[in-house]
Amino acid sequence: MGSQNFLWQLTKRTVTGALIGITISDRYVTVSSIRGSSMYPTFQTTPATFPGSLKGDLVLAERFCLERYKFSLGDVIIFQAPDNHKRNLVKRLIALPGQWIQIPESSEMLKIPEGHCWVEGDNSACSLDSRSFGPIPLGLVKGRVTHVIWPPHRIGAIERKVPTGRTPPY
């Protein structure tokens, strides 16, 4: 009888903890692993030393910004890839709805449509971003990256900055 009571209490606590964890991850904050070099030097990837190890920075992304799409130029955001909704990308926010932006390596000016934004990777030579797929719908944004939480020597806040020469004209 005592072991059944213990198992029941353990099951209740586990389910409760899982539900709280899912709610926090879905509504408030989430943790994501960064892979690839498109955001170097902001985020770094390293070769794995053993199977299953982390290959890049682990970041914290807050979701409060999604309530009313409260973003600022220079924020680093996580969003679903426009061409593959199962893949998440991390890029820097360069222009917001209604702003004009000059397309890189071109003299063409583009006005960002309402409900969309322009994103670019910090390492433009290796980045699949708005230069490839155009402005992205704000509905694809999953959160704003605020901190690196792993590895320990890189723990810290993410700087909000717009790359030199990429400030939209007003």
mmCIF file of C-alpha atoms in Angstrom, residues 20 40 42 47 69 76 83 95 97 119 127 133 148 161:
data_model
loop_
_atom_site.group_PDB
_atom_site.id
_atom_site.type_symbol
_atom_site.label_atom_id
_atom_site.label_comp_id
_atom_site.label_asym_id
_atom_site.label_seq_id
_atom_site.Cartn_x
_atom_site.Cartn_y
_atom_site.Cartn_z
ATOM 1 C CA ILE A 20 4.212 23.788 -15.671
ATOM 2 C CA TYR A 40 29.008 34.635 -35.849
ATOM 3 C CA THR A 42 27.328 36.936 -31.730
ATOM 4 C CA PRO A 47 32.850 20.949 -33.187
ATOM 5 C CA TYR A 69 4.929 42.342 -31.463
ATOM 6 C CA VAL A 76 17.967 38.932 -32.260
ATOM 7 C CA ASP A 83 10.256 27.821 -46.658
ATOM 8 C CA ALA A 95 13.712 46.695 -40.322
ATOM 9 C CA PRO A 97 6.800 47.133 -40.765
ATOM 10 C CA VAL A 119 16.131 39.981 -40.826
ATOM 11 C CA SER A 127 23.486 33.603 -43.868
ATOM 12 C CA PHE A 133 13.521 34.998 -48.956
ATOM 13 C CA VAL A 148 23.501 33.052 -23.884
ATOM 14 C CA LYS A 161 22.612 46.481 -32.292
#
